[in-house]
mmCIF file of C-alpha atoms and ligand atoms in Angstrom:
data_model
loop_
_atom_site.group_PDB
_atom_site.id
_atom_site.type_symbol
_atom_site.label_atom_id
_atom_site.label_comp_id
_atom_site.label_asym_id
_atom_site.label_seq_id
_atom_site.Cartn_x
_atom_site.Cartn_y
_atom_site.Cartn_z
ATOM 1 C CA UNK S 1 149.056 139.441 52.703
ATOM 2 C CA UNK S 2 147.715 135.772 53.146
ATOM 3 C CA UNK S 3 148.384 132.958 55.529
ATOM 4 C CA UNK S 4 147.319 129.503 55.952
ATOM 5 C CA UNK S 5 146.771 129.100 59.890
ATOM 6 C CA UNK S 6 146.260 125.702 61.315
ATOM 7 C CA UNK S 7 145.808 124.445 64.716
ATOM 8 C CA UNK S 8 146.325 121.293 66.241
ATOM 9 C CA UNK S 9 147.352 121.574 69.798
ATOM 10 C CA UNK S 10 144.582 119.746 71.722
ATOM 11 C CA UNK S 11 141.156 118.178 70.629
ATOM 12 C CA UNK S 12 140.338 120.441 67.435
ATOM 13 C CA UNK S 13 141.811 119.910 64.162
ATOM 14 C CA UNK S 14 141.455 123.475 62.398
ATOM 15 C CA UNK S 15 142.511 124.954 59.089
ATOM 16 C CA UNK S 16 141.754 129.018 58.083
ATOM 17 C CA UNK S 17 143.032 131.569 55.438
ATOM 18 C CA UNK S 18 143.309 135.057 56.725
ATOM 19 C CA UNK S 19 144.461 138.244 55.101
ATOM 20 C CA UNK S 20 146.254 141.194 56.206
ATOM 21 C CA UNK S 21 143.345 142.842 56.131
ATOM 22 C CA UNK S 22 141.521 140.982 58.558
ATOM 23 C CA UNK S 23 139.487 139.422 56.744
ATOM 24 C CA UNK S 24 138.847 135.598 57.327
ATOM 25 C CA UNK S 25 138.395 134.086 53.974
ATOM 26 C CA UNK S 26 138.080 130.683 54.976
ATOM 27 C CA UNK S 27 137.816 128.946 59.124
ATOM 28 C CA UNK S 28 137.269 125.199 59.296
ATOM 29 C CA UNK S 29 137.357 123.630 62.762
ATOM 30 C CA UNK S 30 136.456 119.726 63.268
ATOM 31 C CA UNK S 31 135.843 118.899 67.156
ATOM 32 C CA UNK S 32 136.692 115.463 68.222
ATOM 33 C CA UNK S 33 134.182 115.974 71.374
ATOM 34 C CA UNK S 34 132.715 112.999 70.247
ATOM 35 C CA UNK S 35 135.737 110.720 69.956
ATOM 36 C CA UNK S 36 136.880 112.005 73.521
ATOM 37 C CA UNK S 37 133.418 112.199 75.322
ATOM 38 C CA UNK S 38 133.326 108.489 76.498
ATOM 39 C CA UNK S 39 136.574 108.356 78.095
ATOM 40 C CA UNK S 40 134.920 111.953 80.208
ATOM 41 C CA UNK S 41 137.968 113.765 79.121
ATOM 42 C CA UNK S 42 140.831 114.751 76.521
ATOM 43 C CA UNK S 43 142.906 111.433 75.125
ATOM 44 C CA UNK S 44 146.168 112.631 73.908
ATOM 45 C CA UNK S 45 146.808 109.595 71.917
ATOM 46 C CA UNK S 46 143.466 109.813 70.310
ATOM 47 C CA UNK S 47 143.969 113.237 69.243
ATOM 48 C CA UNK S 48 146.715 113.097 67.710
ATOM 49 C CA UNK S 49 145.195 110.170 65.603
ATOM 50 C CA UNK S 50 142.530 112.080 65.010
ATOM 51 C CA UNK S 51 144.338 114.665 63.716
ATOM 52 C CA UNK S 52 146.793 113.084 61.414
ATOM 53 C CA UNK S 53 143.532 111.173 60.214
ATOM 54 C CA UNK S 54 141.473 114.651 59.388
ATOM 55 C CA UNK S 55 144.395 117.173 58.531
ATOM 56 C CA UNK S 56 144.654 117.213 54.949
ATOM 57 C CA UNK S 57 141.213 117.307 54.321
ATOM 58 C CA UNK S 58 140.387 120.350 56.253
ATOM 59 C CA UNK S 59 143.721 122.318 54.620
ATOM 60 C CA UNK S 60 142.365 121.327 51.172
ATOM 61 C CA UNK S 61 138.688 122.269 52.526
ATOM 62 C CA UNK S 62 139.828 125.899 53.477
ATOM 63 C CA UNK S 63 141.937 126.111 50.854
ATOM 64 C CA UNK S 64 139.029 125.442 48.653
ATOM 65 C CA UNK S 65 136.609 127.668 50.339
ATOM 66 C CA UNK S 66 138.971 130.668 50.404
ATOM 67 C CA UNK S 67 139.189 130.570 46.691
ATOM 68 C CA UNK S 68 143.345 130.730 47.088
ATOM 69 C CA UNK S 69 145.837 128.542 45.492
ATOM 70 C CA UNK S 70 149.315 127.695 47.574
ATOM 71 C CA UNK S 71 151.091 129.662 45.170
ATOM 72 C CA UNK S 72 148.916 133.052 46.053
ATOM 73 C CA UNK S 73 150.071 132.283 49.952
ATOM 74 C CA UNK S 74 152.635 134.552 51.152
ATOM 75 C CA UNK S 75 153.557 132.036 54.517
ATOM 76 C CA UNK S 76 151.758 128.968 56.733
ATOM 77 C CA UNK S 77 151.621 129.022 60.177
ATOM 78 C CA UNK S 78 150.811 126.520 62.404
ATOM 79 C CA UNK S 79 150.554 126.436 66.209
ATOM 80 C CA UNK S 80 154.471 124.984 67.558
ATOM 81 C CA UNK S 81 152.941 124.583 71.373
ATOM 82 C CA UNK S 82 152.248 124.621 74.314
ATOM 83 C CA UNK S 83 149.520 121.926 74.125
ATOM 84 C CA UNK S 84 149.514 118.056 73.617
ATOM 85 C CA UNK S 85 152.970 117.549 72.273
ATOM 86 C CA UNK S 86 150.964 114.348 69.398
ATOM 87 C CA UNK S 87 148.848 116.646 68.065
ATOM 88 C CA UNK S 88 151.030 119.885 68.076
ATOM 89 C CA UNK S 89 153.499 117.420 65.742
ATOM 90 C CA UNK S 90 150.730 116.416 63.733
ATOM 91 C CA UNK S 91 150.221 120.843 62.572
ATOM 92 C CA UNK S 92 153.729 121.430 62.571
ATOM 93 C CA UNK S 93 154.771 118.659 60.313
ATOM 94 C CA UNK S 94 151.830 119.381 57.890
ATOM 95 C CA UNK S 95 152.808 122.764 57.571
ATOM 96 C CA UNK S 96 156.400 122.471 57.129
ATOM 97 C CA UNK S 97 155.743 120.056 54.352
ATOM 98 C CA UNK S 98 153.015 122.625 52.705
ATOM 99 C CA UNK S 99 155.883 125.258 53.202
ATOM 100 C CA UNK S 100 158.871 123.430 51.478
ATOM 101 C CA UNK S 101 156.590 122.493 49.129
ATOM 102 C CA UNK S 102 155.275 125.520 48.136
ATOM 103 C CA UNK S 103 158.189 127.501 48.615
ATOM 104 C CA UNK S 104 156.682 129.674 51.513
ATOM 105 C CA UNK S 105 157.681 130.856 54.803
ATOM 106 C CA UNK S 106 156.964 128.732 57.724
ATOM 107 C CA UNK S 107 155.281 130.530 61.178
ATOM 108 C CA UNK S 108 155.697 128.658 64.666
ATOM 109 C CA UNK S 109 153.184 130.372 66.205
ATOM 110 C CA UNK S 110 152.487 130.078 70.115
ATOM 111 C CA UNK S 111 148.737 129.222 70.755
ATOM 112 C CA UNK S 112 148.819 131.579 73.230
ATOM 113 C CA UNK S 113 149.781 134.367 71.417
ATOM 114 C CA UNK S 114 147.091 133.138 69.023
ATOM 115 C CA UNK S 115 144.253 133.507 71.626
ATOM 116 C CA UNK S 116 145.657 136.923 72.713
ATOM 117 C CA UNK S 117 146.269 138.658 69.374
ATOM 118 C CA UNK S 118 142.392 137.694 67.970
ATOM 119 C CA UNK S 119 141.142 140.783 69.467
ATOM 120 C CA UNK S 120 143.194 142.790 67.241
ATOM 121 C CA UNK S 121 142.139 140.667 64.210
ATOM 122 C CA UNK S 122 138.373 140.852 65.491
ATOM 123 C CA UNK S 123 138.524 144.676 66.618
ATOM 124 C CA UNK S 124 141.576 145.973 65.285
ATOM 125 C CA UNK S 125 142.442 147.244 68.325
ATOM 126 C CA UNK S 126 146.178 148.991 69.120
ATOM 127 C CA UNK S 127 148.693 147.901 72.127
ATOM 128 C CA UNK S 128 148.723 147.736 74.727
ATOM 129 C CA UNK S 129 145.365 145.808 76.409
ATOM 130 C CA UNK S 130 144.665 143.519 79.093
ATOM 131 C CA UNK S 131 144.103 140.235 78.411
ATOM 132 C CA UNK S 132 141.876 137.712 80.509
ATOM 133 C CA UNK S 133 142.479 134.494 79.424
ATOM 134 C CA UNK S 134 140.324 131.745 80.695
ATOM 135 C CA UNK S 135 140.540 128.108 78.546
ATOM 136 C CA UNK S 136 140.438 124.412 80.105
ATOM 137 C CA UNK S 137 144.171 124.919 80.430
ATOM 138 C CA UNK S 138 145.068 127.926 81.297
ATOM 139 C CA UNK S 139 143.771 131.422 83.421
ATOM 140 C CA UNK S 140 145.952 133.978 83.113
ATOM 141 C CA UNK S 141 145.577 138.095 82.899
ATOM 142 C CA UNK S 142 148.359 139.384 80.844
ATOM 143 C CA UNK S 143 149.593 142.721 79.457
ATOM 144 C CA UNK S 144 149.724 142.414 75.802
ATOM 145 C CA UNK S 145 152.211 144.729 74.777
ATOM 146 C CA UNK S 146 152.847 143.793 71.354
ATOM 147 C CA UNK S 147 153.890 140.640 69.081
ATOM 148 C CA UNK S 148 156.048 138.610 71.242
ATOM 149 C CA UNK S 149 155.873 141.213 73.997
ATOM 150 C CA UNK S 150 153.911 140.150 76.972
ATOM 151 C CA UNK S 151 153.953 140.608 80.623
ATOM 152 C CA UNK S 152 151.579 138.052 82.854
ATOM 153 C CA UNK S 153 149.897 139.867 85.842
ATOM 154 C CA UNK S 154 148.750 137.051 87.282
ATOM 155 C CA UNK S 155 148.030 132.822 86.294
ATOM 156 C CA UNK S 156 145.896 130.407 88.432
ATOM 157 C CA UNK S 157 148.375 128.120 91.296
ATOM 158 C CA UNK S 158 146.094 124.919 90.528
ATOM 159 C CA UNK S 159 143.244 124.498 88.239
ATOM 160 C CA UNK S 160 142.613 126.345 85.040
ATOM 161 C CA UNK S 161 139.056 127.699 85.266
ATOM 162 C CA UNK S 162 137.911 125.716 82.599
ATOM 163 C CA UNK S 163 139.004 122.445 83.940
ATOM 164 C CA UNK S 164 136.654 123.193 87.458
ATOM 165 C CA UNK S 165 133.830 123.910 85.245
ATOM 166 C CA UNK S 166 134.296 120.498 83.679
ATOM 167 C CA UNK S 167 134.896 118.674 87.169
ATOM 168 C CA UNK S 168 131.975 119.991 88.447
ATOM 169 C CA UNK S 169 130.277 118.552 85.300
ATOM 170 C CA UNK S 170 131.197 115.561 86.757
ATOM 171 C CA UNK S 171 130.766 115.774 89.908
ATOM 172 C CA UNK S 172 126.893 117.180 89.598
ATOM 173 C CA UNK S 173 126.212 114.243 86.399
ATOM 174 C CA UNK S 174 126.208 116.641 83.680
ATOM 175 C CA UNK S 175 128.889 115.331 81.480
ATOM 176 C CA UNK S 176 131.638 116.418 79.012
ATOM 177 C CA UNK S 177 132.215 119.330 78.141
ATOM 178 C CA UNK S 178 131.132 120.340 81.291
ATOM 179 C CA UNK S 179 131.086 124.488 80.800
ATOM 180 C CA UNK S 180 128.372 124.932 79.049
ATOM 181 C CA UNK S 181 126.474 122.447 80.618
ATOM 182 C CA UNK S 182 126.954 123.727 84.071
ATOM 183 C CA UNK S 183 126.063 127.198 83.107
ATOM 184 C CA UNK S 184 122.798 125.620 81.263
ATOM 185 C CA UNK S 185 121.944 123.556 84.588
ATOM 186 C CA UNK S 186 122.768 127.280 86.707
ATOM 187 C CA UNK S 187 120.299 128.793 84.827
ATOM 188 C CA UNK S 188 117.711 127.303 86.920
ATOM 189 C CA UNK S 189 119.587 127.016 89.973
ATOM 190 C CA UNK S 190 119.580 129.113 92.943
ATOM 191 C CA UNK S 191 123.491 130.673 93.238
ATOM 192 C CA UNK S 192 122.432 131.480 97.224
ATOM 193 C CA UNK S 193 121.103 128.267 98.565
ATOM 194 C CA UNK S 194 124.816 127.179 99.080
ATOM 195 C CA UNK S 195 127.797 128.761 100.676
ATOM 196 C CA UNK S 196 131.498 128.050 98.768
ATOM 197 C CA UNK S 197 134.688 129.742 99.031
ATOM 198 C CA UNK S 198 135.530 132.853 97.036
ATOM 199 C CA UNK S 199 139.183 131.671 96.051
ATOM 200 C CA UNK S 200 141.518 134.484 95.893
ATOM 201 C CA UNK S 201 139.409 136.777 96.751
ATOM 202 C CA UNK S 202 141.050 140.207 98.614
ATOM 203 C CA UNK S 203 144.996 138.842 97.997
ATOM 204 C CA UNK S 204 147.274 141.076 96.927
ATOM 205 C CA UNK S 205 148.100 139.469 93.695
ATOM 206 C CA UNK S 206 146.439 138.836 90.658
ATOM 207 C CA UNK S 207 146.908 134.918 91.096
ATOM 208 C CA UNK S 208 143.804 132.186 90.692
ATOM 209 C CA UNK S 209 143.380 129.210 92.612
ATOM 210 C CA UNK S 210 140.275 126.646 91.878
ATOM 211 C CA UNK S 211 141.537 123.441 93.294
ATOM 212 C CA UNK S 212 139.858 124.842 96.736
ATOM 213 C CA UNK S 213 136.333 125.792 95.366
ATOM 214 C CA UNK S 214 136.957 122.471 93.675
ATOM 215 C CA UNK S 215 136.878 120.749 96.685
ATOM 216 C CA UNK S 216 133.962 122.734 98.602
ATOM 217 C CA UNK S 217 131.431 121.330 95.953
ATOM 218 C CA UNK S 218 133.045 117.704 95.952
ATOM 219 C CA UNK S 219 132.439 117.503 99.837
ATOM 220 C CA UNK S 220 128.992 119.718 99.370
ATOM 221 C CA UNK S 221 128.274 117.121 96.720
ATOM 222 C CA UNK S 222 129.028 114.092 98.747
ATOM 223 C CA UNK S 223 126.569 115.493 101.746
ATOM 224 C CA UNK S 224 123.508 116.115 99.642
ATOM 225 C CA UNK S 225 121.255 112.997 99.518
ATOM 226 C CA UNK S 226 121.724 110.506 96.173
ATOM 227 C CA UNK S 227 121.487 110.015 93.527
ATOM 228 C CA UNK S 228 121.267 113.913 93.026
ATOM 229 C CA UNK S 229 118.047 115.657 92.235
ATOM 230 C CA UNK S 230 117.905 117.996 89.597
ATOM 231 C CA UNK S 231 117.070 121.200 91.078
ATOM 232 C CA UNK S 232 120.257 120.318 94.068
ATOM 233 C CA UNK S 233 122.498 119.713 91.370
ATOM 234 C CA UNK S 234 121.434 123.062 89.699
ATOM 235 C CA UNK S 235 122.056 125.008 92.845
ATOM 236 C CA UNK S 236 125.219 123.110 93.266
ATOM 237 C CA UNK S 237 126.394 124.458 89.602
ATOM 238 C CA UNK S 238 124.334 127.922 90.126
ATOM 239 C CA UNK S 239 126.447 128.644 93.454
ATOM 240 C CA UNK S 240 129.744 127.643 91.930
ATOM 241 C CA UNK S 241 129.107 129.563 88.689
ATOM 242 C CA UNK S 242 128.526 132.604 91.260
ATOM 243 C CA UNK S 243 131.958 131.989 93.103
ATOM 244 C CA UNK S 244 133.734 131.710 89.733
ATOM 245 C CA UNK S 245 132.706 134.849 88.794
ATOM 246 C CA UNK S 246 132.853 136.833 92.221
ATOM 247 C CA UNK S 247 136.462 135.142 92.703
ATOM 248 C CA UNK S 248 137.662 136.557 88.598
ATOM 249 C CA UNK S 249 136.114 139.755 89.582
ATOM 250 C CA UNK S 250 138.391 139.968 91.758
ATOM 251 C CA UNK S 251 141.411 139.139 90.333
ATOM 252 C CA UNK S 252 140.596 141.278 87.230
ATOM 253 C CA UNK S 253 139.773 144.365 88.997
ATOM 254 C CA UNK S 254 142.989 143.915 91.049
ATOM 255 C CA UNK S 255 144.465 143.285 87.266
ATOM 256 C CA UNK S 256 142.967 146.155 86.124
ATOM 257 C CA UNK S 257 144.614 149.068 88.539
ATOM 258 C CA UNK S 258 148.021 147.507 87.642
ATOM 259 C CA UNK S 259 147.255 148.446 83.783
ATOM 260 C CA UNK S 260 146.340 151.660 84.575
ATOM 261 C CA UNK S 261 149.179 152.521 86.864
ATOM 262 C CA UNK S 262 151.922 150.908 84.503
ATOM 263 C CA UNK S 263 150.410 151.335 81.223
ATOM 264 C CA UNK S 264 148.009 154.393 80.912
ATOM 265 C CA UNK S 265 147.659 154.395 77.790
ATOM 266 C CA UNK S 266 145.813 151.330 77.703
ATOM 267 C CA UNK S 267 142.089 151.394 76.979
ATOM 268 C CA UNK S 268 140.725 147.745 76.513
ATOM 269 C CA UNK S 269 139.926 144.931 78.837
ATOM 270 C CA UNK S 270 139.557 141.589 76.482
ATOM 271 C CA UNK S 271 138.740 137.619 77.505
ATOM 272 C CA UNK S 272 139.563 134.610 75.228
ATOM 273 C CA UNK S 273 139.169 131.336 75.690
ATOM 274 C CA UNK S 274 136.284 128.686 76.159
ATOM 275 C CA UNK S 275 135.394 129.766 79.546
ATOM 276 C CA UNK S 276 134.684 133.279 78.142
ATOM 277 C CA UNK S 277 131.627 131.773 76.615
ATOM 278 C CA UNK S 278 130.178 131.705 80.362
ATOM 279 C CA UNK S 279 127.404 134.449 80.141
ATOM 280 C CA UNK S 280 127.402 135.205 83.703
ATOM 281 C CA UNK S 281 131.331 135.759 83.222
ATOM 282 C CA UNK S 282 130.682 137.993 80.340
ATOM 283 C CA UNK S 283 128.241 140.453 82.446
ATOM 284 C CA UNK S 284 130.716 140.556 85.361
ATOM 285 C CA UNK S 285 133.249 141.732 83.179
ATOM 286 C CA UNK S 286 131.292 143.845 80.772
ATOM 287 C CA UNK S 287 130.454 145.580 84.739
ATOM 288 C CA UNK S 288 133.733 146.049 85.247
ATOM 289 C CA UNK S 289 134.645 147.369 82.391
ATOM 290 C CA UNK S 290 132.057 149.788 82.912
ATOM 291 C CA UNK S 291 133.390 150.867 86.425
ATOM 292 C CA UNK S 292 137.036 151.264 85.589
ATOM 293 C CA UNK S 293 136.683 152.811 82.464
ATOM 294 C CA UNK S 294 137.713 149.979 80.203
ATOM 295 C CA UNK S 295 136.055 149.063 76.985
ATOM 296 C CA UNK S 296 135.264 145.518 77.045
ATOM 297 C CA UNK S 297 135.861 143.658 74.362
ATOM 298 C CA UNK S 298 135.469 139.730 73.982
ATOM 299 C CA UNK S 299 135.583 138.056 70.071
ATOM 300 C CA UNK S 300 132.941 135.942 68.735
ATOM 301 C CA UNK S 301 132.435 132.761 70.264
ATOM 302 C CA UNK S 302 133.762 130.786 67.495
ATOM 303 C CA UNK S 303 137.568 132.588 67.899
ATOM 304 C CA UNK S 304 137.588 132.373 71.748
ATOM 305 C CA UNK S 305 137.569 128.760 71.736
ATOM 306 C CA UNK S 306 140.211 127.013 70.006
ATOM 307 C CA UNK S 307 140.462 128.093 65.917
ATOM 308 C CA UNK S 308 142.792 127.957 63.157
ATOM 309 C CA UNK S 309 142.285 131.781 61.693
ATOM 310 C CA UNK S 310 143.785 133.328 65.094
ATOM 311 C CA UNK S 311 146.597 131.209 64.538
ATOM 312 C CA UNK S 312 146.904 132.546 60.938
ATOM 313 C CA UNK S 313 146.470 136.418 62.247
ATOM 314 C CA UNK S 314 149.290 135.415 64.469
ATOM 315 C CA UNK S 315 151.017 134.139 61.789
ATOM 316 C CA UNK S 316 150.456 137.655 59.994
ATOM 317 C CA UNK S 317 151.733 139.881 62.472
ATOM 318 C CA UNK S 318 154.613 137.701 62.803
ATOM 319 C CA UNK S 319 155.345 137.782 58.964
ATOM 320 C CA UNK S 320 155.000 141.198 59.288
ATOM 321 C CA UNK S 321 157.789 142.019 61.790
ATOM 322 C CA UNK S 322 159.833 139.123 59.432
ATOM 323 C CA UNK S 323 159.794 136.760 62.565
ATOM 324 C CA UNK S 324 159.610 133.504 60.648
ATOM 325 C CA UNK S 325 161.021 130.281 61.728
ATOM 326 C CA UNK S 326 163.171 127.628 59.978
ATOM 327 C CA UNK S 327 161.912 124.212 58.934
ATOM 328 C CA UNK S 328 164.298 122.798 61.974
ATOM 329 C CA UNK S 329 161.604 124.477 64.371
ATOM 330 C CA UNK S 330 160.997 121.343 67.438
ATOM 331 C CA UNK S 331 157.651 121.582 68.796
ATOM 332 C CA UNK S 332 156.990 122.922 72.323
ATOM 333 C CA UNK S 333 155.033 121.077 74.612
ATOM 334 C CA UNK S 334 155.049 123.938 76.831
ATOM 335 C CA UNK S 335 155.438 127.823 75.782
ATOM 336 C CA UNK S 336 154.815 130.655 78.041
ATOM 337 C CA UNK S 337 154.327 133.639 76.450
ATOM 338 C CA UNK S 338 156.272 135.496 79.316
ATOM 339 C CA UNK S 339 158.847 133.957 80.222
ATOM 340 C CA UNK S 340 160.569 136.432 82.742
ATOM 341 C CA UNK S 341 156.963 135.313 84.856
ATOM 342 C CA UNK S 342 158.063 133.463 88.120
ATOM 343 C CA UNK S 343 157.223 129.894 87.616
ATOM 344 C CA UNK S 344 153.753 128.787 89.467
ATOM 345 C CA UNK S 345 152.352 125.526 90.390
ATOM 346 C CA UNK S 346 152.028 122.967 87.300
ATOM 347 C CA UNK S 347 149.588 124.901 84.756
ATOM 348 C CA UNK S 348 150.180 125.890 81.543
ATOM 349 C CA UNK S 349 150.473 122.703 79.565
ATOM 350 C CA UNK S 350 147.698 123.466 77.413
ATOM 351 C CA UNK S 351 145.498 126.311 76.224
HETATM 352 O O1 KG4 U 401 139.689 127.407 74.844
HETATM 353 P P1 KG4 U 401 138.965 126.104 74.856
HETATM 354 O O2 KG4 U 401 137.911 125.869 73.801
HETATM 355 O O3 KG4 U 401 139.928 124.885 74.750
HETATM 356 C C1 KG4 U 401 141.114 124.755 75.419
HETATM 357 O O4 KG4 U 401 141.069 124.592 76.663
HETATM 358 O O5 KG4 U 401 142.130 124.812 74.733
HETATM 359 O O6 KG4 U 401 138.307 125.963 76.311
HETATM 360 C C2 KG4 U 401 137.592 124.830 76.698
HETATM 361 C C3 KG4 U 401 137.128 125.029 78.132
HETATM 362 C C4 KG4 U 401 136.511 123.768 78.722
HETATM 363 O O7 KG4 U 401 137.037 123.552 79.989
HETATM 364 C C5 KG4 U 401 135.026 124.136 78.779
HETATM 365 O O8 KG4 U 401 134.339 123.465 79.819
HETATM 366 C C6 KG4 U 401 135.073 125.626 78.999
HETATM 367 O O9 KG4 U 401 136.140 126.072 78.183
HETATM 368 N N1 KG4 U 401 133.816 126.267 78.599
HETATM 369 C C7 KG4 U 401 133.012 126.932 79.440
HETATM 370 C C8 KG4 U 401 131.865 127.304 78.682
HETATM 371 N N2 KG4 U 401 132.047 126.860 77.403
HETATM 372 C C9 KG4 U 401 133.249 126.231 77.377
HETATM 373 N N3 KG4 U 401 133.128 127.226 80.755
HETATM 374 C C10 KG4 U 401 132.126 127.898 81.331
HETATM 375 N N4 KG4 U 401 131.000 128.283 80.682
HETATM 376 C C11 KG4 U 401 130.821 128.010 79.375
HETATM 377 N N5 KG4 U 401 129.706 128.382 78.748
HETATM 378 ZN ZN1 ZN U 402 143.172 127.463 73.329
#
């Protein structure tokens, strides 16, 4: 089996051929961090633009690289939502088009689903797991229980952990993106030096909330002397680094005894998403893991931040269950992947 994947749902504009069996024969992603960085943020308008600008290219380029012609596809698949409804069009249209015109199957896949079925293309690993999933739009811990089968444990009531990490950027002077440059700056930093909230922490959900720890380092910010030095602004990002972490510990270990009371079977604890690029996330969980038993799995770097060949794996276990979708398929701006989840505070619209 082969798919064409692409993704388009926020600021990269990716194209990737994958095969049944799981092997990526072709993964082309073009960032527009560049074309977003002076605004200090995402501009929907100028992705989408973006996008319709660079699509074609990149299918033909992965197309090209994998060796394949359309006629050796068996489907495409492109991400239908949630993200930025421009962009989203941009995939959907393109692949629809490819589709009629090769006389394939189209796949709407759900970019979450994408994100939370990579580790099974990455590690082949059976149902069910638990899934952390940490991006600049989202932070949710789901069950995933199989294609199209999920149940969320718990989602953040404000902020997705991402988007602190990049307000905090901002906040301290280090820019956009701001994840990896906070965790560069905490590197020399001293996590002690400053006391902030552990958000969360001890509740008896699974919930998130980083609108609070947010707000400790904007007022801790504003009380330090200016313009910042250096070595305050790495303690700043070292000591909110430290309560990200403590504050997801939590949360996932809480996670964690609800898989292993309801689903037993269940042997894997797995992260996606940009933030799971944060190192000092990584050993927290990989400790975890450790404690309850859990094998710890997170996928390359390059398929936990936004990529087309997850959405073509997607695509693939779709195909394979015959779930494929008609031409008349609208885009979703927003697409939980559990719907029966009781709706919380306005996150979600991206991945
Ligand atoms: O999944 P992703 O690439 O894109 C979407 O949000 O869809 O995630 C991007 C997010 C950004 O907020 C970025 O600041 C964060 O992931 N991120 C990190 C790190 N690298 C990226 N956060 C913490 N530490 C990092 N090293
Ligand atoms: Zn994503």
């Amino acid at each position: 089996m082969l798919i064409l994947g692409i993704e388009t749902s926020c600021d990269e504009t990716a194209a990737a051929v994958v095969s049944g069996e799981r092997e990526i024969l072709a993964d082309v992603v073009l960032s527009q961090l560049d074309e977003h960085r002076p605004y200090g943020g995402i501009v929907p308008e100028i992705a989408a633009r973006s996008h319709l600008q660079h699509m074609d290219r990149l299918v033909a380029e992965a197309m090209n690289r994998a060796g394949k012609s359309f006629a050796q596809l068996d489907a495409i698949a492109a991400t239908g939502g949630p993200g930025l409804i421009g962009g989203v069009i941009v995939g959907v249209m393109t692949a629809k088009a490819l589709a009629l015109a090769a006389g394939k199957p189209f796949l709407a896949v759900n970019h979450l689903e994408g994100h939370a079925l990579t580790a099974r293309l990455t590690h082949g690993i059976e149902f069910p797991y638990l899934l952390l999933l940490a991006s600049g739009g989202h932070c949710q811990l789901l069950v995933v229980e199989g294609v199209g089968e999920y149940t969320r444990l718990g989602t953040t009531i404000d902020d997705a952990a991402g988007e602190a990490f990049d307000k905090v950027a901002k906040m301290t002077g280090m820019g956009y993106p701001g994840g990896p440059a906070v965790e560069k700056a905490a590197a020399s930093g001293d996590a002690r030096r400053f006391t902030l909230p552990r958000p969360m922490k001890g509740k008896p959900n699974c919930d998130f909330s980083f609108s609070g720890l947010k707000n400790a380092v904007r007022l801790l910010v504003e009380s330090l002397p200016k313009p910042l030095n250096p070595q305050d602004a790495a303690d700043v990002c070292a000591g909110f680094q430290a309560a990200v972490a403590d504050s997801v510990a939590d949360r996932v270990k809480r996670a964690i005894r609800e898989f292993q009371t309801r689903w037993p079977q269940g042997r894997h604890l797995v992260v996606a998403g940009g933030v799971a690029a944060n190192t000092a996330l990584r050993e927290t969980l990989i400790r975890i893991g450790t404690e309850t038993g859990l094998e710890f799995l997170a996928p390359p770097l390059g398929l936990c931040t936004d990529n087309a060949a997850m959405i073509a794996w997607a695509g693939i276990e779709r195909l394979r269950l015959g779930l494929t979708d008609g031409l008349d398929f609208a885009p979703r701006p927003r697409w939980p992947l559990d719907p029966t989840a009781r709706k919380v505070g306005f996150a979600g619209v991206k991945a």
